[in-house]
CSV table of C-alpha atoms and ligand atoms in Angstrom, one decimal:
chain,number,residue,atom,x,y,z
A,1,UNK,CA,11.9,146.0,129.5
A,2,UNK,CA,15.8,145.2,130.9
A,3,UNK,CA,16.9,142.7,128.4
A,4,UNK,CA,20.5,142.5,127.3
A,5,UNK,CA,18.6,143.0,123.7
A,6,UNK,CA,17.8,146.4,124.3
A,7,UNK,CA,19.1,148.7,122.4
A,8,UNK,CA,20.2,150.9,124.6
A,9,UNK,CA,21.9,148.0,126.4
A,10,UNK,CA,23.6,147.3,122.8
A,11,UNK,CA,24.0,150.9,122.4
A,12,UNK,CA,25.0,152.6,125.7
A,13,UNK,CA,26.0,150.2,128.4
A,14,UNK,CA,26.9,153.1,130.8
A,15,UNK,CA,23.0,154.5,131.0
A,16,UNK,CA,21.7,151.1,130.5
A,17,UNK,CA,23.2,150.2,134.2
A,18,UNK,CA,20.3,152.7,135.5
A,19,UNK,CA,17.5,151.3,133.4
A,20,UNK,CA,18.7,147.8,135.1
A,21,UNK,CA,18.7,149.3,138.4
A,22,UNK,CA,15.8,151.2,138.5
A,23,UNK,CA,13.7,147.9,137.1
A,24,UNK,CA,15.4,146.1,139.7
A,25,UNK,CA,14.1,148.6,142.3
A,26,UNK,CA,10.7,148.9,141.2
A,27,UNK,CA,10.2,145.2,141.1
A,28,UNK,CA,11.7,144.6,143.9
A,29,UNK,CA,10.6,147.6,146.8
A,30,UNK,CA,7.1,148.7,148.0
A,31,UNK,CA,6.0,151.7,146.5
A,32,UNK,CA,4.0,153.7,149.1
A,33,UNK,CA,4.5,157.2,147.5
A,34,UNK,CA,0.9,158.4,146.9
A,35,UNK,CA,1.5,160.1,144.0
A,36,UNK,CA,3.3,157.5,142.0
A,37,UNK,CA,2.4,154.1,140.1
A,38,UNK,CA,2.9,151.6,137.3
A,39,UNK,CA,1.4,152.1,133.9
A,40,UNK,CA,0.6,149.3,132.0
A,41,UNK,CA,2.7,147.8,129.0
A,42,UNK,CA,0.2,149.8,126.4
A,43,UNK,CA,0.7,152.8,127.9
A,44,UNK,CA,4.9,152.6,128.1
A,45,UNK,CA,4.8,151.4,124.7
A,46,UNK,CA,2.7,154.9,123.9
A,47,UNK,CA,5.2,157.1,126.0
A,48,UNK,CA,8.3,155.5,124.1
A,49,UNK,CA,7.1,155.4,120.6
A,50,UNK,CA,7.3,156.7,117.4
A,51,UNK,CA,5.5,159.9,118.2
A,52,UNK,CA,8.2,161.4,120.1
A,53,UNK,CA,9.9,162.3,116.5
A,54,UNK,CA,7.1,164.6,115.4
A,55,UNK,CA,6.4,168.8,115.7
A,56,UNK,CA,2.4,169.6,116.4
A,57,UNK,CA,2.4,173.0,117.4
A,58,UNK,CA,-1.0,173.9,117.1
A,59,UNK,CA,-4.2,171.9,117.8
A,60,UNK,CA,-5.9,168.6,115.5
A,61,UNK,CA,-6.8,170.2,112.5
A,62,UNK,CA,-4.8,173.5,113.0
A,63,UNK,CA,-0.8,172.6,112.9
A,64,UNK,CA,2.0,174.8,112.4
A,65,UNK,CA,3.5,171.6,110.6
A,66,UNK,CA,3.2,169.1,107.8
A,67,UNK,CA,2.5,165.4,108.5
A,68,UNK,CA,0.5,165.7,111.5
A,69,UNK,CA,-2.3,163.4,110.5
A,70,UNK,CA,-1.5,161.1,112.7
A,71,UNK,CA,-1.2,163.3,115.3
A,72,UNK,CA,-4.5,164.9,115.0
A,73,UNK,CA,-6.1,161.0,115.2
A,74,UNK,CA,-4.0,160.4,118.5
A,75,UNK,CA,-4.7,163.9,119.9
A,76,UNK,CA,-8.7,164.0,118.9
A,77,UNK,CA,-8.5,160.2,120.9
A,78,UNK,CA,-6.9,161.7,123.6
A,79,UNK,CA,-9.3,164.6,123.6
A,80,UNK,CA,-12.4,162.2,123.3
A,81,UNK,CA,-12.2,159.4,126.1
A,82,UNK,CA,-11.1,162.4,128.4
A,83,UNK,CA,-13.7,164.4,127.8
A,84,UNK,CA,-16.1,160.8,128.1
A,85,UNK,CA,-13.9,159.8,131.4
A,86,UNK,CA,-14.5,163.2,133.1
A,87,UNK,CA,-17.7,164.6,131.5
A,88,UNK,CA,-16.1,167.7,130.9
A,89,UNK,CA,-17.2,170.3,128.0
A,90,UNK,CA,-13.5,171.3,126.4
A,91,UNK,CA,-10.2,169.5,127.4
A,92,UNK,CA,-6.8,170.7,126.4
A,93,UNK,CA,-4.5,167.3,126.6
A,94,UNK,CA,-1.3,169.2,125.8
A,95,UNK,CA,0.1,170.1,129.5
A,96,UNK,CA,3.6,168.9,130.0
A,97,UNK,CA,2.5,168.5,133.7
A,98,UNK,CA,0.4,169.4,136.1
A,99,UNK,CA,2.1,172.7,137.3
A,100,UNK,CA,1.8,173.5,133.7
A,101,UNK,CA,-2.3,172.4,133.6
A,102,UNK,CA,-2.6,174.8,136.5
A,103,UNK,CA,-0.6,177.8,134.8
A,104,UNK,CA,-2.9,177.8,131.9
A,105,UNK,CA,-5.5,178.8,134.0
A,106,UNK,CA,-3.5,181.4,135.7
A,107,UNK,CA,-2.5,182.9,132.2
A,108,UNK,CA,-6.1,182.7,131.1
A,109,UNK,CA,-7.9,183.9,133.8
A,110,UNK,CA,-5.8,186.1,135.8
A,111,UNK,CA,-3.9,189.6,135.8
A,112,UNK,CA,-0.5,189.4,136.8
A,113,UNK,CA,1.4,192.0,138.7
A,114,UNK,CA,2.8,192.3,142.6
A,115,UNK,CA,2.4,189.9,145.1
A,116,UNK,CA,1.8,191.9,147.5
A,117,UNK,CA,-1.0,194.8,148.3
A,118,UNK,CA,-0.3,198.4,147.6
A,119,UNK,CA,0.0,199.0,151.1
A,120,UNK,CA,2.2,196.4,151.9
A,121,UNK,CA,4.5,197.3,149.0
A,122,UNK,CA,5.3,201.2,150.4
A,123,UNK,CA,5.9,199.3,154.2
A,124,UNK,CA,8.3,197.0,152.5
A,125,UNK,CA,10.1,199.2,150.3
A,126,UNK,CA,9.0,203.1,150.6
A,127,UNK,CA,11.1,204.3,147.8
A,128,UNK,CA,10.2,201.7,145.3
A,129,UNK,CA,8.0,202.8,142.4
A,130,UNK,CA,4.2,201.0,143.3
A,131,UNK,CA,3.3,198.0,141.3
A,132,UNK,CA,-0.4,196.9,140.5
A,133,UNK,CA,-1.0,194.2,142.8
A,134,UNK,CA,-1.8,190.8,141.3
A,135,UNK,CA,-5.2,189.3,141.1
A,136,UNK,CA,-5.9,187.4,144.3
A,137,UNK,CA,-5.6,183.4,145.0
A,138,UNK,CA,-7.8,181.7,147.8
A,139,UNK,CA,-6.0,178.5,148.1
A,140,UNK,CA,-5.0,175.8,150.8
A,141,UNK,CA,-1.9,176.4,152.0
A,142,UNK,CA,0.8,173.8,151.0
A,143,UNK,CA,1.9,172.7,154.7
A,144,UNK,CA,-1.9,171.8,155.5
A,145,UNK,CA,-1.9,169.5,152.3
A,146,UNK,CA,-2.0,172.1,149.0
A,147,UNK,CA,0.7,172.1,146.4
A,148,UNK,CA,3.4,174.9,145.2
A,149,UNK,CA,1.7,175.7,142.2
A,150,UNK,CA,-1.5,177.2,144.1
A,151,UNK,CA,0.6,180.0,145.1
A,152,UNK,CA,3.6,179.3,147.2
A,153,UNK,CA,5.8,182.6,147.2
A,154,UNK,CA,8.7,180.9,145.6
A,155,UNK,CA,6.5,179.5,142.8
A,156,UNK,CA,5.2,182.0,139.8
A,157,UNK,CA,1.4,181.7,141.1
A,158,UNK,CA,3.1,183.3,144.2
A,159,UNK,CA,5.5,185.6,142.9
A,160,UNK,CA,2.9,187.1,140.1
A,161,UNK,CA,-0.2,186.5,142.3
A,162,UNK,CA,-1.3,188.0,145.7
A,163,UNK,CA,-2.4,184.6,147.7
A,164,UNK,CA,-4.3,184.1,150.7
A,165,UNK,CA,-4.5,180.4,152.1
A,166,UNK,CA,-7.0,178.5,154.4
A,167,UNK,CA,-5.9,175.9,156.5
A,168,UNK,CA,-7.2,172.5,158.2
A,169,UNK,CA,-8.5,172.4,161.4
A,170,UNK,CA,-6.3,172.1,164.3
A,171,UNK,CA,-8.4,169.5,165.9
A,172,UNK,CA,-10.1,168.0,163.2
A,173,UNK,CA,-7.7,168.0,160.5
A,174,UNK,CA,-10.4,168.5,158.1
A,175,UNK,CA,-10.7,171.6,155.9
A,176,UNK,CA,-13.4,174.1,158.1
A,177,UNK,CA,-15.9,175.8,155.3
A,178,UNK,CA,-16.6,178.7,157.5
A,179,UNK,CA,-13.2,179.4,157.8
A,180,UNK,CA,-13.0,179.1,153.9
A,181,UNK,CA,-16.1,181.6,153.8
A,182,UNK,CA,-14.9,184.2,155.8
A,183,UNK,CA,-11.4,184.3,154.0
A,184,UNK,CA,-13.0,184.7,150.6
A,185,UNK,CA,-15.0,187.5,151.9
A,186,UNK,CA,-12.3,189.3,153.6
A,187,UNK,CA,-9.5,188.4,150.4
A,188,UNK,CA,-12.3,188.6,147.9
A,189,UNK,CA,-9.8,186.2,145.5
A,190,UNK,CA,-10.5,186.3,141.7
A,191,UNK,CA,-9.9,182.6,141.8
A,192,UNK,CA,-10.8,179.9,145.0
A,193,UNK,CA,-8.4,176.9,144.1
A,194,UNK,CA,-9.5,173.3,145.4
A,195,UNK,CA,-7.9,170.3,145.6
A,196,UNK,CA,-4.2,169.0,147.3
A,197,UNK,CA,-1.3,166.9,147.3
A,198,UNK,CA,-1.7,165.6,151.1
A,199,UNK,CA,-5.5,165.5,151.8
A,200,UNK,CA,-7.1,162.7,153.0
A,201,UNK,CA,-10.8,163.5,153.0
A,202,UNK,CA,-13.5,163.7,150.5
A,203,UNK,CA,-13.8,167.5,148.9
A,204,UNK,CA,-16.9,169.3,149.2
A,205,UNK,CA,-17.1,171.4,146.1
A,206,UNK,CA,-20.6,172.3,146.3
A,207,UNK,CA,-20.2,174.4,148.9
A,208,UNK,CA,-16.9,175.7,147.9
A,209,UNK,CA,-19.0,176.4,144.6
A,210,UNK,CA,-21.6,178.5,146.7
A,211,UNK,CA,-18.7,180.4,148.1
A,212,UNK,CA,-17.1,181.7,144.8
A,213,UNK,CA,-20.5,182.6,143.8
A,214,UNK,CA,-21.1,184.1,147.1
A,215,UNK,CA,-17.7,186.5,146.3
A,216,UNK,CA,-17.7,186.8,142.5
A,217,UNK,CA,-14.9,184.3,142.2
A,218,UNK,CA,-13.8,181.8,139.5
A,219,UNK,CA,-13.3,178.0,140.9
A,220,UNK,CA,-10.7,175.6,139.9
A,221,UNK,CA,-10.5,172.3,141.3
A,222,UNK,CA,-6.7,170.5,141.0
A,223,UNK,CA,-7.8,166.8,140.8
A,224,UNK,CA,-4.2,165.4,140.4
A,225,UNK,CA,-4.3,162.9,143.1
A,226,UNK,CA,-7.8,161.7,143.2
A,227,UNK,CA,-8.3,162.0,139.4
A,228,UNK,CA,-9.0,157.7,139.2
A,229,UNK,CA,-11.6,157.8,141.7
A,230,UNK,CA,-13.5,160.9,140.4
A,231,UNK,CA,-13.3,159.5,136.9
A,232,UNK,CA,-14.8,156.3,137.6
A,233,UNK,CA,-17.1,157.8,140.5
A,234,UNK,CA,-16.0,156.9,143.5
A,235,UNK,CA,-15.2,160.5,144.7
A,236,UNK,CA,-17.6,163.8,144.0
A,237,UNK,CA,-16.6,164.9,140.8
A,238,UNK,CA,-15.9,168.9,140.6
A,239,UNK,CA,-16.4,169.3,136.9
A,240,UNK,CA,-19.9,170.5,137.1
A,241,UNK,CA,-19.5,173.4,139.5
A,242,UNK,CA,-15.9,174.3,138.4
A,243,UNK,CA,-14.6,176.7,135.9
A,244,UNK,CA,-11.6,174.8,135.5
A,245,UNK,CA,-10.4,171.4,136.6
A,246,UNK,CA,-6.5,170.2,136.3
A,247,UNK,CA,-5.2,167.0,137.0
A,248,UNK,CA,-2.1,165.2,136.2
A,249,UNK,CA,-2.3,162.0,134.6
A,250,UNK,CA,0.0,159.8,136.4
A,251,UNK,CA,-0.9,159.1,139.7
A,252,UNK,CA,-4.4,157.7,140.2
A,253,UNK,CA,-5.1,158.0,136.6
A,254,UNK,CA,-2.2,155.6,136.1
A,255,UNK,CA,-1.1,157.1,132.8
A,256,UNK,CA,2.1,158.5,131.9
A,257,UNK,CA,3.6,161.8,133.2
A,258,UNK,CA,1.6,164.9,132.2
A,259,UNK,CA,-1.3,166.9,132.8
A,260,UNK,CA,-4.6,168.0,131.2
A,261,UNK,CA,-6.6,170.9,131.8
A,262,UNK,CA,-10.4,170.9,131.4
A,263,UNK,CA,-12.9,174.1,131.9
A,264,UNK,CA,-16.2,175.1,130.6
A,265,UNK,CA,-16.8,176.1,126.6
A,266,UNK,CA,-16.9,179.9,127.5
A,267,UNK,CA,-13.0,179.6,128.5
A,268,UNK,CA,-12.0,176.9,125.5
A,269,UNK,CA,-10.2,179.4,123.4
A,270,UNK,CA,-8.1,181.0,126.2
A,271,UNK,CA,-7.0,177.7,128.1
A,272,UNK,CA,-5.7,176.9,124.7
A,273,UNK,CA,-4.2,180.0,123.6
A,274,UNK,CA,-2.9,180.2,127.1
A,275,UNK,CA,-1.2,176.3,126.8
A,276,UNK,CA,-0.2,177.2,123.0
A,277,UNK,CA,1.3,179.6,122.3
A,278,UNK,CA,1.3,180.7,125.9
A,279,UNK,CA,3.2,178.9,128.0
A,280,UNK,CA,4.3,175.8,125.9
A,281,UNK,CA,5.4,174.9,122.1
A,282,UNK,CA,5.3,171.6,120.7
A,283,UNK,CA,3.1,169.0,122.5
A,284,UNK,CA,4.7,166.0,123.4
A,285,UNK,CA,2.8,163.8,121.1
A,286,UNK,CA,4.8,160.1,122.5
A,287,UNK,CA,3.0,161.2,125.8
A,288,UNK,CA,-0.6,162.6,124.5
A,289,UNK,CA,-0.4,158.8,122.8
A,290,UNK,CA,0.3,157.4,126.0
A,291,UNK,CA,-2.6,159.6,127.5
A,292,UNK,CA,-4.9,158.3,125.2
A,293,UNK,CA,-4.1,154.6,125.9
A,294,UNK,CA,-4.3,155.4,129.4
A,295,UNK,CA,-7.4,157.1,129.3
A,296,UNK,CA,-8.6,154.4,127.0
A,297,UNK,CA,-8.1,152.0,129.9
A,298,UNK,CA,-9.8,153.9,132.9
A,299,UNK,CA,-12.9,153.9,130.2
A,300,UNK,CA,-13.0,150.1,130.9
A,301,UNK,CA,-14.5,148.8,133.5
A,302,UNK,CA,-11.5,146.9,135.3
A,303,UNK,CA,-10.4,150.4,136.2
A,304,UNK,CA,-13.5,150.9,138.8
A,305,UNK,CA,-12.7,147.9,140.1
A,306,UNK,CA,-8.9,148.8,140.6
A,307,UNK,CA,-10.1,152.0,142.2
A,308,UNK,CA,-12.1,150.4,144.4
A,309,UNK,CA,-9.3,148.3,145.5
A,310,UNK,CA,-7.0,151.4,145.9
A,311,UNK,CA,-9.7,152.8,148.2
A,312,UNK,CA,-10.0,149.4,150.2
A,313,UNK,CA,-6.4,149.3,150.7
A,314,UNK,CA,-6.0,152.7,152.5
A,315,UNK,CA,-8.7,151.8,154.3
A,316,UNK,CA,-7.1,148.8,155.6
A,317,UNK,CA,-3.6,150.4,155.9
A,318,UNK,CA,-5.1,153.3,157.7
A,319,UNK,CA,-7.0,151.2,160.3
A,320,UNK,CA,-3.9,149.0,161.0
A,321,UNK,CA,-1.4,151.9,161.3
A,322,UNK,CA,-3.7,153.1,163.8
A,323,UNK,CA,-4.3,149.6,165.7
A,324,UNK,CA,-0.3,149.9,166.1
A,325,UNK,CA,-0.5,153.1,167.8
A,326,UNK,CA,0.0,155.6,165.0
A,327,UNK,CA,-1.5,159.1,164.7
A,328,UNK,CA,-2.9,160.1,161.0
A,329,UNK,CA,-4.1,163.2,160.5
A,330,UNK,CA,-7.8,163.8,160.6
A,331,UNK,CA,-7.9,160.3,162.1
A,332,UNK,CA,-8.2,158.4,158.7
A,333,UNK,CA,-8.8,158.4,155.3
A,334,UNK,CA,-11.5,158.8,152.5
A,335,UNK,CA,-9.4,158.1,149.3
A,336,UNK,CA,-6.0,156.5,148.3
A,337,UNK,CA,-3.4,158.5,150.9
A,338,UNK,CA,-2.8,159.3,154.3
A,339,UNK,CA,-0.7,161.2,156.6
A,340,UNK,CA,1.1,159.7,159.6
A,341,UNK,CA,1.8,162.6,162.3
A,342,UNK,CA,4.8,160.8,164.0
A,343,UNK,CA,5.0,163.4,166.8
A,344,UNK,CA,2.6,161.4,168.5
A,345,UNK,CA,3.8,157.8,168.8
A,346,UNK,CA,7.0,158.4,167.3
A,347,UNK,CA,7.9,161.9,169.0
A,348,UNK,CA,11.6,161.6,168.6
A,349,UNK,CA,11.6,160.4,165.1
A,350,UNK,CA,11.3,163.0,162.3
A,351,UNK,CA,9.9,162.6,158.8
A,352,UNK,CA,13.3,162.3,157.1
A,353,UNK,CA,14.9,159.7,159.6
A,354,UNK,CA,11.6,157.8,158.9
A,355,UNK,CA,11.5,158.2,154.9
A,356,UNK,CA,15.5,156.8,155.1
A,357,UNK,CA,15.0,154.2,157.6
A,358,UNK,CA,11.8,152.9,155.5
A,359,UNK,CA,13.6,153.2,152.6
A,360,UNK,CA,16.6,151.0,153.9
A,361,UNK,CA,13.7,148.2,154.7
A,362,UNK,CA,12.8,148.6,150.8
A,363,UNK,CA,9.3,150.8,151.5
A,364,UNK,CA,9.2,154.1,149.2
A,365,UNK,CA,7.5,156.8,151.0
A,366,UNK,CA,8.2,160.8,151.0
A,367,UNK,CA,8.3,162.6,154.3
A,368,UNK,CA,5.9,165.8,154.5
A,369,UNK,CA,4.6,168.3,156.4
A,370,UNK,CA,2.0,168.1,158.4
A,371,UNK,CA,-0.5,170.5,159.5
A,372,UNK,CA,1.1,173.2,162.3
A,373,UNK,CA,4.3,171.4,161.7
A,374,UNK,CA,7.0,172.8,164.0
A,375,UNK,CA,9.6,171.1,161.9
A,376,UNK,CA,11.4,172.3,158.7
A,377,UNK,CA,10.4,171.1,155.2
A,378,UNK,CA,13.5,168.9,154.7
A,379,UNK,CA,13.2,167.5,157.9
A,380,UNK,CA,9.0,167.1,158.9
A,381,UNK,CA,7.0,165.7,161.2
A,382,UNK,CA,5.4,163.5,158.8
A,383,UNK,CA,4.9,160.9,156.2
A,384,UNK,CA,2.8,160.7,153.6
A,385,UNK,CA,1.8,157.1,152.4
A,386,UNK,CA,-0.4,156.1,149.5
A,387,UNK,CA,-2.0,152.7,148.1
A,388,UNK,CA,-2.1,153.4,144.3
A,389,UNK,CA,0.9,151.8,143.3
A,390,UNK,CA,0.9,148.2,145.7
A,391,UNK,CA,-2.8,148.0,144.4
A,392,UNK,CA,-1.9,147.8,140.8
A,393,UNK,CA,0.7,145.0,141.9
A,394,UNK,CA,-2.4,143.0,143.0
A,395,UNK,CA,-2.3,143.4,146.7
A,396,UNK,CA,-5.2,143.4,149.1
A,397,UNK,CA,-6.0,143.7,152.9
A,398,UNK,CA,-3.9,140.9,154.3
A,399,UNK,CA,-1.0,142.5,152.6
A,400,UNK,CA,-1.5,146.2,153.4
A,401,UNK,CA,-2.1,144.4,157.1
A,402,UNK,CA,1.4,143.1,156.7
A,403,UNK,CA,2.8,146.4,155.3
A,404,UNK,CA,1.5,148.2,158.2
A,405,UNK,CA,3.3,146.2,160.8
A,406,UNK,CA,6.6,146.1,158.7
A,407,UNK,CA,6.2,150.5,158.8
A,408,UNK,CA,5.7,150.2,162.3
A,409,UNK,CA,8.3,148.1,162.7
A,410,UNK,CA,10.6,150.0,160.7
A,411,UNK,CA,9.9,153.2,162.7
A,412,UNK,CA,10.5,151.1,165.9
A,413,UNK,CA,13.7,150.2,165.1
A,414,UNK,CA,15.7,153.8,165.9
A,415,UNK,CA,18.0,153.2,162.3
A,416,UNK,CA,19.2,149.9,163.5
A,417,UNK,CA,20.8,148.1,160.6
A,418,UNK,CA,20.0,144.2,161.5
A,419,UNK,CA,15.8,144.8,162.5
A,420,UNK,CA,15.6,146.9,159.2
A,421,UNK,CA,18.0,144.3,156.9
A,422,UNK,CA,15.3,141.8,158.4
A,423,UNK,CA,12.5,143.9,157.8
A,424,UNK,CA,13.8,144.2,154.0
A,425,UNK,CA,13.7,140.7,153.7
A,426,UNK,CA,10.4,140.4,154.3
A,427,UNK,CA,9.9,143.3,151.6
A,428,UNK,CA,11.7,141.1,149.3
A,429,UNK,CA,9.4,138.0,149.9
A,430,UNK,CA,6.0,140.3,149.5
A,431,UNK,CA,7.3,141.9,146.1
A,432,UNK,CA,7.6,138.4,144.9
A,433,UNK,CA,4.5,137.3,145.8
A,434,UNK,CA,3.2,140.3,143.7
A,435,UNK,CA,5.7,140.8,140.8
A,436,UNK,CA,5.1,143.8,138.6
A,437,UNK,CA,4.0,142.8,135.5
A,438,UNK,CA,4.3,146.4,133.9
A,439,UNK,CA,8.0,146.0,132.6
B,1,LIG,N1,4.8,166.3,143.3
B,1,LIG,C1,3.3,165.8,143.7
B,1,LIG,C2,3.0,164.7,144.5
B,1,LIG,O1,4.0,164.1,145.2
B,1,LIG,O2,2.1,165.1,145.5
B,1,LIG,C3,2.2,166.8,143.1
B,1,LIG,O3,2.5,166.8,142.1
């Protein structure tokens, strides 16, 4: 990508500098952010293609603009391939992001209102008129691995709906299904949301479905993190038992940034109207072309081998970190990610410090709240680590064991520049042995 003949280099050297720097960063650092990946050259080409030039409001065969015949071909390919991948009845491939894929479900199925019930509204503002309370969501708490768009109070999902959260068990670090059942009976949710952005264990979709049936709730699974594994059958699929399944397309699925919303046929019309015209205008057709390309790749046998490598690498990395004395929430992982609890092992090191030190050494991770964290979100006591990107580079078990050693040394360095510089050198050697072929 970064060569001087590139039109950006020729036309806009100031902007081009950032491209060159980013290519260098991606080539020469170890990307361990669990939600990131490196797309293939074909997906990259589709994302930066002539499909960016076209408006195509509407859906295939029913557009509000002329000249959409090739848009229809591309969108139908994306739809058909997503259906084959996930075995879903209906899919909308237009959401610009995972949050919008989730919002489509809220808009289609939920009545908004106050985030508080009547009694709480009266207590908080005795003189204000009482508003209709919004429908109730039951979802995993953000600090326990959930997502902003699952009902956090600063997000539209938490501002317009009432929310009750389930948490992970303090001892096991796993979701306790008896607690979920008890909460569901108590709060009577309209929608139960499953799925997470920092949970390393298998989701028990069948048990959630049973609870949803018991309390008359709708069920939504946000599989953004584990979509790649679900697509190839290496994680159970929630599709058959859920009313809605949403995902981003850029994490383990290794496509362009974006989202999709799947649902049962009975919800198809409402979901489509919620995405357009409810939430969005013109679909990003270059992104939909790239989704089609990525879904095509995911349907090939090599993609299953890749997902198996992601899982094997996560296991190897987790075991090596534990062998070095680090503590992982729930003790390990069943998927592509793990959550390091720094309180045991490195009690004086915050997630923010660890993220900065590892960054200096060329190891890119993100600080993360851990369940029952006493520290604030910008500080945290945890680090989230994932293997999708290193697996795309072709790294395997030996490299994971090496990476675990580098992480542990960076945490033990107390930020010493010499120690981090030495690790940086070893990171560079590793990156050179496993060059990225995606640029
Ligand atoms: N922000 C994403 C993540 O990093 O997990 C979730 O949307």
